[in-house]
mmCIF file of N, CA and C in Angstrom:
data_model
loop_
_atom_site.group_PDB
_atom_site.id
_atom_site.type_symbol
_atom_site.label_atom_id
_atom_site.label_comp_id
_atom_site.label_asym_id
_atom_site.label_seq_id
_atom_site.Cartn_x
_atom_site.Cartn_y
_atom_site.Cartn_z
ATOM 1 N N ASN A 229 101.367 166.255 122.773
ATOM 2 C CA ASN A 229 102.391 166.605 123.739
ATOM 3 C C ASN A 229 103.436 167.467 123.028
ATOM 4 N N PRO A 230 103.686 168.659 123.529
ATOM 5 C CA PRO A 230 104.607 169.553 122.838
ATOM 6 C C PRO A 230 106.088 169.224 123.059
ATOM 7 N N TYR A 231 106.394 168.251 123.890
ATOM 8 C CA TYR A 231 107.790 167.897 124.176
ATOM 9 C C TYR A 231 108.139 166.577 123.509
ATOM 10 N N PRO A 232 109.395 166.439 123.059
ATOM 11 C CA PRO A 232 109.802 165.149 122.490
ATOM 12 C C PRO A 232 109.805 164.082 123.591
ATOM 13 N N VAL A 233 109.287 162.931 123.268
ATOM 14 C CA VAL A 233 109.224 161.845 124.244
ATOM 15 C C VAL A 233 110.517 161.051 124.154
ATOM 16 N N THR A 234 111.371 161.279 125.137
ATOM 17 C CA THR A 234 112.673 160.619 125.215
ATOM 18 C C THR A 234 112.713 159.765 126.482
ATOM 19 N N ALA A 235 113.733 158.925 126.595
ATOM 20 C CA ALA A 235 113.871 158.095 127.799
ATOM 21 C C ALA A 235 113.979 158.956 129.064
ATOM 22 N N PRO A 236 114.795 160.025 129.070
ATOM 23 C CA PRO A 236 114.848 160.856 130.281
ATOM 24 C C PRO A 236 113.506 161.543 130.592
ATOM 25 N N PHE A 237 112.772 161.943 129.550
ATOM 26 C CA PHE A 237 111.463 162.583 129.741
ATOM 27 C C PHE A 237 110.481 161.590 130.362
ATOM 28 N N LEU A 238 110.482 160.348 129.873
ATOM 29 C CA LEU A 238 109.614 159.325 130.440
ATOM 30 C C LEU A 238 110.009 158.991 131.879
ATOM 31 N N ALA A 239 111.311 158.954 132.142
ATOM 32 C CA ALA A 239 111.772 158.688 133.512
ATOM 33 C C ALA A 239 111.310 159.793 134.462
ATOM 34 N N ARG A 240 111.386 161.040 134.010
ATOM 35 C CA ARG A 240 110.901 162.155 134.812
ATOM 36 C C ARG A 240 109.384 162.021 135.027
ATOM 37 N N GLY A 241 108.670 161.636 133.981
ATOM 38 C CA GLY A 241 107.236 161.433 134.098
ATOM 39 C C GLY A 241 106.900 160.331 135.087
ATOM 40 N N GLN A 242 107.650 159.250 135.060
ATOM 41 C CA GLN A 242 107.420 158.158 135.999
ATOM 42 C C GLN A 242 107.667 158.631 137.430
ATOM 43 N N GLU A 243 108.747 159.352 137.631
ATOM 44 C CA GLU A 243 109.062 159.867 138.966
ATOM 45 C C GLU A 243 107.941 160.769 139.487
ATOM 46 N N ARG A 244 107.500 161.702 138.646
ATOM 47 C CA ARG A 244 106.437 162.630 139.050
ATOM 48 C C ARG A 244 105.091 161.903 139.212
ATOM 49 N N PHE A 245 104.812 160.931 138.338
ATOM 50 C CA PHE A 245 103.594 160.121 138.452
ATOM 51 C C PHE A 245 103.567 159.413 139.799
ATOM 52 N N ASN A 246 104.701 158.807 140.170
ATOM 53 C CA ASN A 246 104.756 158.071 141.432
ATOM 54 C C ASN A 246 104.583 158.973 142.643
ATOM 55 N N ILE A 247 104.986 160.220 142.528
ATOM 56 C CA ILE A 247 104.824 161.171 143.630
ATOM 57 C C ILE A 247 103.390 161.683 143.702
ATOM 58 N N TYR A 248 102.868 162.161 142.591
ATOM 59 C CA TYR A 248 101.586 162.869 142.593
ATOM 60 C C TYR A 248 100.366 162.020 142.256
ATOM 61 N N CYS A 249 100.528 161.010 141.423
ATOM 62 C CA CYS A 249 99.367 160.258 140.919
ATOM 63 C C CYS A 249 99.193 158.897 141.590
ATOM 64 N N ALA A 250 100.316 158.199 141.811
ATOM 65 C CA ALA A 250 100.251 156.838 142.332
ATOM 66 C C ALA A 250 99.590 156.709 143.697
ATOM 67 N N PRO A 251 99.719 157.695 144.590
ATOM 68 C CA PRO A 251 99.043 157.498 145.882
ATOM 69 C C PRO A 251 97.546 157.196 145.730
ATOM 70 N N CYS A 252 96.879 157.784 144.777
ATOM 71 C CA CYS A 252 95.448 157.508 144.567
ATOM 72 C C CYS A 252 95.210 156.487 143.459
ATOM 73 N N HIS A 253 95.917 156.618 142.335
ATOM 74 C CA HIS A 253 95.663 155.763 141.170
ATOM 75 C C HIS A 253 96.480 154.478 141.194
ATOM 76 N N SER A 254 97.439 154.351 142.070
ATOM 77 C CA SER A 254 98.412 153.262 142.232
ATOM 78 C C SER A 254 99.512 153.384 141.171
ATOM 79 N N GLN A 255 100.624 152.732 141.426
ATOM 80 C CA GLN A 255 101.730 152.778 140.465
ATOM 81 C C GLN A 255 101.360 152.103 139.152
ATOM 82 N N LEU A 256 100.364 151.249 139.187
ATOM 83 C CA LEU A 256 99.887 150.596 137.958
ATOM 84 C C LEU A 256 98.875 151.455 137.215
ATOM 85 N N GLY A 257 98.343 152.468 137.895
ATOM 86 C CA GLY A 257 97.329 153.314 137.278
ATOM 87 C C GLY A 257 95.940 152.702 137.276
ATOM 88 N N ASP A 258 95.744 151.654 138.074
ATOM 89 C CA ASP A 258 94.471 150.930 138.046
ATOM 90 C C ASP A 258 93.418 151.446 139.026
ATOM 91 N N GLY A 259 93.725 152.537 139.737
ATOM 92 C CA GLY A 259 92.760 153.122 140.654
ATOM 93 C C GLY A 259 92.722 152.466 142.025
ATOM 94 N N ASN A 260 93.658 151.570 142.286
ATOM 95 C CA ASN A 260 93.673 150.846 143.560
ATOM 96 C C ASN A 260 94.719 151.406 144.519
ATOM 97 N N GLY A 261 94.731 152.714 144.666
ATOM 98 C CA GLY A 261 95.682 153.366 145.553
ATOM 99 C C GLY A 261 95.184 153.416 146.986
ATOM 100 N N VAL A 262 95.836 154.244 147.770
ATOM 101 C CA VAL A 262 95.564 154.347 149.201
ATOM 102 C C VAL A 262 94.100 154.653 149.529
ATOM 103 N N PRO A 263 93.456 155.627 148.880
ATOM 104 C CA PRO A 263 92.063 155.916 149.257
ATOM 105 C C PRO A 263 91.143 154.708 149.141
ATOM 106 N N LYS A 264 91.335 153.919 148.110
ATOM 107 C CA LYS A 264 90.489 152.742 147.938
ATOM 108 C C LYS A 264 90.806 151.695 149.006
ATOM 109 N N LYS A 265 92.087 151.565 149.343
ATOM 110 C CA LYS A 265 92.484 150.567 150.334
ATOM 111 C C LYS A 265 91.970 150.900 151.723
ATOM 112 N N ILE A 266 91.873 152.181 152.040
ATOM 113 C CA ILE A 266 91.372 152.556 153.367
ATOM 114 C C ILE A 266 89.897 152.949 153.306
ATOM 115 N N ASN A 267 89.309 152.737 152.139
ATOM 116 C CA ASN A 267 87.889 153.007 151.917
ATOM 117 C C ASN A 267 87.516 154.471 152.157
ATOM 118 N N ALA A 268 88.452 155.356 151.901
ATOM 119 C CA ALA A 268 88.196 156.785 152.101
ATOM 120 C C ALA A 268 87.427 157.398 150.935
ATOM 121 N N MET A 269 87.562 156.817 149.768
ATOM 122 C CA MET A 269 86.896 157.363 148.588
ATOM 123 C C MET A 269 86.451 156.180 147.735
ATOM 124 N N ALA A 270 85.216 156.136 147.417
ATOM 125 C CA ALA A 270 84.676 154.981 146.690
ATOM 126 C C ALA A 270 85.206 154.881 145.268
ATOM 127 N N ILE A 271 85.409 156.026 144.598
ATOM 128 C CA ILE A 271 85.778 155.970 143.185
ATOM 129 C C ILE A 271 87.068 156.733 142.924
ATOM 130 N N VAL A 272 88.067 156.015 142.463
ATOM 131 C CA VAL A 272 89.297 156.603 141.940
ATOM 132 C C VAL A 272 89.434 156.017 140.543
ATOM 133 N N ALA A 273 89.639 156.852 139.561
ATOM 134 C CA ALA A 273 89.645 156.405 138.169
ATOM 135 C C ALA A 273 90.741 155.378 137.889
ATOM 136 N N ASN A 274 90.355 154.358 137.141
ATOM 137 C CA ASN A 274 91.303 153.422 136.565
ATOM 138 C C ASN A 274 91.785 154.084 135.277
ATOM 139 N N LEU A 275 93.051 154.406 135.211
ATOM 140 C CA LEU A 275 93.591 155.148 134.072
ATOM 141 C C LEU A 275 93.703 154.300 132.816
ATOM 142 N N HIS A 276 93.310 153.032 132.907
ATOM 143 C CA HIS A 276 93.305 152.149 131.739
ATOM 144 C C HIS A 276 91.896 151.971 131.173
ATOM 145 N N ASP A 277 90.919 152.602 131.798
ATOM 146 C CA ASP A 277 89.551 152.548 131.264
ATOM 147 C C ASP A 277 89.526 153.167 129.871
ATOM 148 N N LYS A 278 88.705 152.602 129.025
ATOM 149 C CA LYS A 278 88.616 153.051 127.628
ATOM 150 C C LYS A 278 88.366 154.555 127.526
ATOM 151 N N ARG A 279 87.479 155.089 128.353
ATOM 152 C CA ARG A 279 87.146 156.515 128.259
ATOM 153 C C ARG A 279 88.359 157.398 128.560
ATOM 154 N N ILE A 280 89.250 156.949 129.424
ATOM 155 C CA ILE A 280 90.443 157.732 129.744
ATOM 156 C C ILE A 280 91.515 157.530 128.672
ATOM 157 N N VAL A 281 91.667 156.298 128.206
ATOM 158 C CA VAL A 281 92.636 156.023 127.138
ATOM 159 C C VAL A 281 92.313 156.850 125.896
ATOM 160 N N GLU A 282 91.027 157.050 125.633
ATOM 161 C CA GLU A 282 90.609 157.779 124.436
ATOM 162 C C GLU A 282 90.677 159.301 124.582
ATOM 163 N N LEU A 283 90.933 159.807 125.783
ATOM 164 C CA LEU A 283 91.095 161.259 125.945
ATOM 165 C C LEU A 283 92.335 161.719 125.205
ATOM 166 N N THR A 284 92.307 162.935 124.697
ATOM 167 C CA THR A 284 93.506 163.485 124.064
ATOM 168 C C THR A 284 94.507 163.852 125.156
ATOM 169 N N ASP A 285 95.752 164.018 124.760
ATOM 170 C CA ASP A 285 96.760 164.459 125.726
ATOM 171 C C ASP A 285 96.380 165.811 126.326
ATOM 172 N N GLY A 286 95.792 166.683 125.527
ATOM 173 C CA GLY A 286 95.366 167.992 126.016
ATOM 174 C C GLY A 286 94.285 167.879 127.079
ATOM 175 N N GLU A 287 93.357 166.941 126.897
ATOM 176 C CA GLU A 287 92.312 166.739 127.905
ATOM 177 C C GLU A 287 92.912 166.203 129.203
ATOM 178 N N LEU A 288 93.881 165.304 129.089
ATOM 179 C CA LEU A 288 94.565 164.804 130.281
ATOM 180 C C LEU A 288 95.337 165.928 130.975
ATOM 181 N N PHE A 289 95.997 166.769 130.180
ATOM 182 C CA PHE A 289 96.740 167.902 130.733
ATOM 183 C C PHE A 289 95.793 168.816 131.513
ATOM 184 N N ASN A 290 94.627 169.063 130.966
ATOM 185 C CA ASN A 290 93.635 169.900 131.631
ATOM 186 C C ASN A 290 93.203 169.277 132.965
ATOM 187 N N THR A 291 92.982 167.971 132.973
ATOM 188 C CA THR A 291 92.573 167.290 134.200
ATOM 189 C C THR A 291 93.684 167.341 135.247
ATOM 190 N N VAL A 292 94.916 167.064 134.829
ATOM 191 C CA VAL A 292 96.038 167.135 135.770
ATOM 192 C C VAL A 292 96.177 168.564 136.302
ATOM 193 N N SER A 293 95.987 169.528 135.448
ATOM 194 C CA SER A 293 96.168 170.930 135.831
ATOM 195 C C SER A 293 95.062 171.442 136.746
ATOM 196 N N TYR A 294 93.814 171.147 136.395
ATOM 197 C CA TYR A 294 92.680 171.773 137.079
ATOM 198 C C TYR A 294 91.808 170.816 137.882
ATOM 199 N N GLY A 295 92.071 169.524 137.769
ATOM 200 C CA GLY A 295 91.324 168.544 138.533
ATOM 201 C C GLY A 295 90.016 168.161 137.881
ATOM 202 N N LYS A 296 89.364 167.188 138.503
ATOM 203 C CA LYS A 296 88.063 166.719 138.009
ATOM 204 C C LYS A 296 87.413 165.926 139.131
ATOM 205 N N ASN A 297 86.136 166.182 139.352
ATOM 206 C CA ASN A 297 85.385 165.523 140.430
ATOM 207 C C ASN A 297 86.136 165.693 141.760
ATOM 208 N N ASN A 298 86.518 164.596 142.401
ATOM 209 C CA ASN A 298 87.208 164.687 143.690
ATOM 210 C C ASN A 298 88.697 164.970 143.574
ATOM 211 N N MET A 299 89.232 164.915 142.373
ATOM 212 C CA MET A 299 90.667 165.133 142.182
ATOM 213 C C MET A 299 90.976 166.625 142.135
ATOM 214 N N GLN A 300 91.930 167.025 142.937
ATOM 215 C CA GLN A 300 92.369 168.418 142.912
ATOM 216 C C GLN A 300 93.216 168.686 141.680
ATOM 217 N N GLY A 301 93.365 169.931 141.315
ATOM 218 C CA GLY A 301 94.265 170.322 140.245
ATOM 219 C C GLY A 301 95.686 170.456 140.780
ATOM 220 N N TYR A 302 96.647 170.142 139.930
ATOM 221 C CA TYR A 302 98.045 170.164 140.346
ATOM 222 C C TYR A 302 98.866 171.251 139.656
ATOM 223 N N ALA A 303 98.220 172.184 138.979
ATOM 224 C CA ALA A 303 98.960 173.246 138.302
ATOM 225 C C ALA A 303 99.893 174.007 139.251
ATOM 226 N N PRO A 304 99.473 174.324 140.475
ATOM 227 C CA PRO A 304 100.378 175.060 141.361
ATOM 228 C C PRO A 304 101.596 174.246 141.820
ATOM 229 N N GLN A 305 101.453 172.927 141.905
ATOM 230 C CA GLN A 305 102.537 172.092 142.414
ATOM 231 C C GLN A 305 103.456 171.525 141.340
ATOM 232 N N ILE A 306 102.910 171.276 140.157
ATOM 233 C CA ILE A 306 103.679 170.574 139.122
ATOM 234 C C ILE A 306 103.933 171.507 137.952
ATOM 235 N N PRO A 307 105.209 171.777 137.628
ATOM 236 C CA PRO A 307 105.510 172.633 136.477
ATOM 237 C C PRO A 307 104.938 172.052 135.173
ATOM 238 N N VAL A 308 104.704 172.915 134.216
ATOM 239 C CA VAL A 308 104.087 172.527 132.933
ATOM 240 C C VAL A 308 104.817 171.353 132.293
ATOM 241 N N GLU A 309 106.130 171.436 132.162
ATOM 242 C CA GLU A 309 106.874 170.357 131.493
ATOM 243 C C GLU A 309 106.710 169.028 132.232
ATOM 244 N N ASP A 310 106.672 169.071 133.553
ATOM 245 C CA ASP A 310 106.483 167.838 134.321
ATOM 246 C C ASP A 310 105.081 167.264 134.127
ATOM 247 N N ARG A 311 104.082 168.114 133.960
ATOM 248 C CA ARG A 311 102.733 167.611 133.697
ATOM 249 C C ARG A 311 102.704 166.867 132.362
ATOM 250 N N TRP A 312 103.389 167.423 131.366
ATOM 251 C CA TRP A 312 103.455 166.741 130.070
ATOM 252 C C TRP A 312 104.251 165.441 130.190
ATOM 253 N N ALA A 313 105.289 165.432 131.027
ATOM 254 C CA ALA A 313 106.075 164.210 131.238
ATOM 255 C C ALA A 313 105.208 163.130 131.887
ATOM 256 N N ILE A 314 104.374 163.524 132.835
ATOM 257 C CA ILE A 314 103.456 162.583 133.471
ATOM 258 C C ILE A 314 102.513 161.977 132.429
ATOM 259 N N ILE A 315 102.001 162.802 131.543
ATOM 260 C CA ILE A 315 101.080 162.315 130.514
ATOM 261 C C ILE A 315 101.796 161.352 129.570
ATOM 262 N N ALA A 316 103.031 161.676 129.188
ATOM 263 C CA ALA A 316 103.799 160.768 128.328
ATOM 264 C C ALA A 316 104.017 159.436 129.036
ATOM 265 N N TYR A 317 104.346 159.498 130.327
ATOM 266 C CA TYR A 317 104.537 158.255 131.085
ATOM 267 C C TYR A 317 103.219 157.479 131.184
ATOM 268 N N LEU A 318 102.120 158.179 131.426
ATOM 269 C CA LEU A 318 100.817 157.510 131.498
ATOM 270 C C LEU A 318 100.523 156.787 130.192
ATOM 271 N N ARG A 319 100.818 157.410 129.060
ATOM 272 C CA ARG A 319 100.587 156.754 127.765
ATOM 273 C C ARG A 319 101.441 155.489 127.648
ATOM 274 N N ALA A 320 102.682 155.535 128.138
ATOM 275 C CA ALA A 320 103.538 154.346 128.118
ATOM 276 C C ALA A 320 102.962 153.268 129.041
ATOM 277 N N LEU A 321 102.463 153.686 130.197
ATOM 278 C CA LEU A 321 101.850 152.758 131.146
ATOM 279 C C LEU A 321 100.619 152.102 130.519
ATOM 280 N N GLN A 322 99.804 152.902 129.847
ATOM 281 C CA GLN A 322 98.623 152.358 129.175
ATOM 282 C C GLN A 322 99.020 151.367 128.092
ATOM 283 N N LEU A 323 100.036 151.713 127.309
ATOM 284 C CA LEU A 323 100.497 150.796 126.255
ATOM 285 C C LEU A 323 101.023 149.499 126.838
ATOM 286 N N SER A 324 101.722 149.591 127.968
ATOM 287 C CA SER A 324 102.284 148.378 128.572
ATOM 288 C C SER A 324 101.180 147.429 129.026
ATOM 289 N N ARG A 325 100.040 147.974 129.343
ATOM 290 C CA ARG A 325 98.928 147.146 129.817
ATOM 291 C C ARG A 325 97.960 146.775 128.701
ATOM 292 N N LEU A 326 97.705 147.696 127.789
ATOM 293 C CA LEU A 326 96.669 147.495 126.791
ATOM 294 C C LEU A 326 97.194 147.195 125.389
ATOM 295 N N GLY A 327 98.497 147.371 125.191
ATOM 296 C CA GLY A 327 99.071 147.160 123.867
ATOM 297 C C GLY A 327 99.140 145.688 123.503
ATOM 298 N N SER A 328 99.351 145.447 122.235
ATOM 299 C CA SER A 328 99.497 144.066 121.767
ATOM 300 C C SER A 328 100.698 143.988 120.832
ATOM 301 N N VAL A 329 101.056 142.790 120.468
ATOM 302 C CA VAL A 329 102.168 142.572 119.541
ATOM 303 C C VAL A 329 101.911 143.302 118.228
ATOM 304 N N ASP A 330 100.656 143.435 117.849
ATOM 305 C CA ASP A 330 100.306 144.105 116.603
ATOM 306 C C ASP A 330 100.670 145.592 116.612
ATOM 307 N N ASP A 331 100.863 146.166 117.804
ATOM 308 C CA ASP A 331 101.251 147.577 117.906
ATOM 309 C C ASP A 331 102.726 147.801 117.602
ATOM 310 N N LEU A 332 103.516 146.724 117.574
ATOM 311 C CA LEU A 332 104.951 146.840 117.335
ATOM 312 C C LEU A 332 105.245 147.018 115.851
ATOM 313 N N ALA A 333 106.361 147.664 115.573
ATOM 314 C CA ALA A 333 106.829 147.782 114.195
ATOM 315 C C ALA A 333 107.139 146.375 113.672
ATOM 316 N N PRO A 334 106.946 146.147 112.370
ATOM 317 C CA PRO A 334 107.175 144.804 111.817
ATOM 318 C C PRO A 334 108.562 144.242 112.134
ATOM 319 N N GLU A 335 109.595 145.076 112.077
ATOM 320 C CA GLU A 335 110.951 144.577 112.361
ATOM 321 C C GLU A 335 111.114 144.172 113.826
ATOM 322 N N THR A 336 110.445 144.856 114.719
ATOM 323 C CA THR A 336 110.485 144.503 116.134
ATOM 324 C C THR A 336 109.698 143.224 116.375
ATOM 325 N N ARG A 337 108.545 143.127 115.731
ATOM 326 C CA ARG A 337 107.709 141.930 115.845
ATOM 327 C C ARG A 337 108.456 140.701 115.367
ATOM 328 N N ALA A 338 109.228 140.846 114.288
ATOM 329 C CA ALA A 338 109.979 139.728 113.724
ATOM 330 C C ALA A 338 111.031 139.211 114.711
ATOM 331 N N LYS A 339 111.598 140.097 115.499
ATOM 332 C CA LYS A 339 112.615 139.680 116.491
ATOM 333 C C LYS A 339 112.020 138.830 117.603
ATOM 334 N N LEU A 340 110.727 138.911 117.817
ATOM 335 C CA LEU A 340 110.094 138.154 118.884
ATOM 336 C C LEU A 340 109.844 136.702 118.512
ATOM 337 N N LYS A 341 109.863 136.418 117.219
ATOM 338 C CA LYS A 341 109.534 135.059 116.775
ATOM 339 C C LYS A 341 110.742 134.162 116.759
#
């Protein structure tokens, strides 16, 4: 990600994620958005799947920009910096779900005990 990941950048990413991504992927990113609930589309990616977590930020940027399978590309609607903010927020969302105490810095881990 070419932008520094700051609290305001993540907040912008969350806002844009909730507008553009959450309707299909859900606010949790688990793929249980509106299309799945109304049975309009059988498969919406769970953004916590290992194959997606292992994609580079550049690969995610490409998917957000140009689409993949049934997903349209959002390059015309979402400015470049906002696409990177969405990716930064997605990484935070993935960490919140898939991370463990071992991912924390030792000094932070010590405060939990």
